[in-house]
Amino acid sequence: MNPSVLILNGPNLNLLGAREPALYGTGTLAEIEAACRAHARGLGLEVDFRQSNHEGELVTWVQEARGRHAGLIVNAGALTHTSVALLDSLRAVELPVIEVHLSNIHRREPYRRHSYIAEAALGMICGLGARGYLLALDALAEIVRRPGPGP
Ligand code: DQA
């Protein structure tokens, strides 16, 4: 059985394609999921791809990842900038986490520059659109096969 990666998407990411296309592009979340699945197959990884608008649901999914998944990719949407609960769950799960954002959160409003969940992440990829998810999969594929201290 190939190692499995949990890819979590937070609030409003279900609206991709229609939501602020100048910022987030015209691709849908379903298209990102399909690209992740195809890319993961080539890397020998399984993918569990989910989206929720509910903080508690995301926290529960992170908690359940222990023993089921080898690592996580998280685009927490706006919860990135607000959720200590999500941070705590990501710390508690003790799995490699890579944070992804479609937009460059450092080029936007000041309140988007701080990420709570960054403290639990090995690394963050932002500003590269959907490609960021694929780069995160590349990194996790290497990390889950060769665990050790961060880069
Ligand atoms: C986002 C950036 C967040 O600030 C925003 O709230 C989102 C999307 C991104 O992927 O660029 O919902 O996480």
PDB file of C-alpha atoms in Angstrom, residues 10 17 34 47 58 84 100 120:
ATOM      1  CA  GLY A  10     -10.634  25.313   4.315  1.00  0.00           C
ATOM      2  CA  GLY A  17     -13.273  29.170 -10.259  1.00  0.00           C
ATOM      3  CA  ALA A  34      -7.693  15.863 -10.266  1.00  0.00           C
ATOM      4  CA  VAL A  47      -4.423  11.108  -1.845  1.00  0.00           C
ATOM      5  CA  LEU A  58     -11.140  20.335   9.770  1.00  0.00           C
ATOM      6  CA  VAL A  84      -5.284  28.456  17.093  1.00  0.00           C
ATOM      7  CA  VAL A 100      -0.140  25.897   0.746  1.00  0.00           C
ATOM      8  CA  ALA A 120       3.160  23.512  12.730  1.00  0.00           C
TER       9      ALA A 120
END
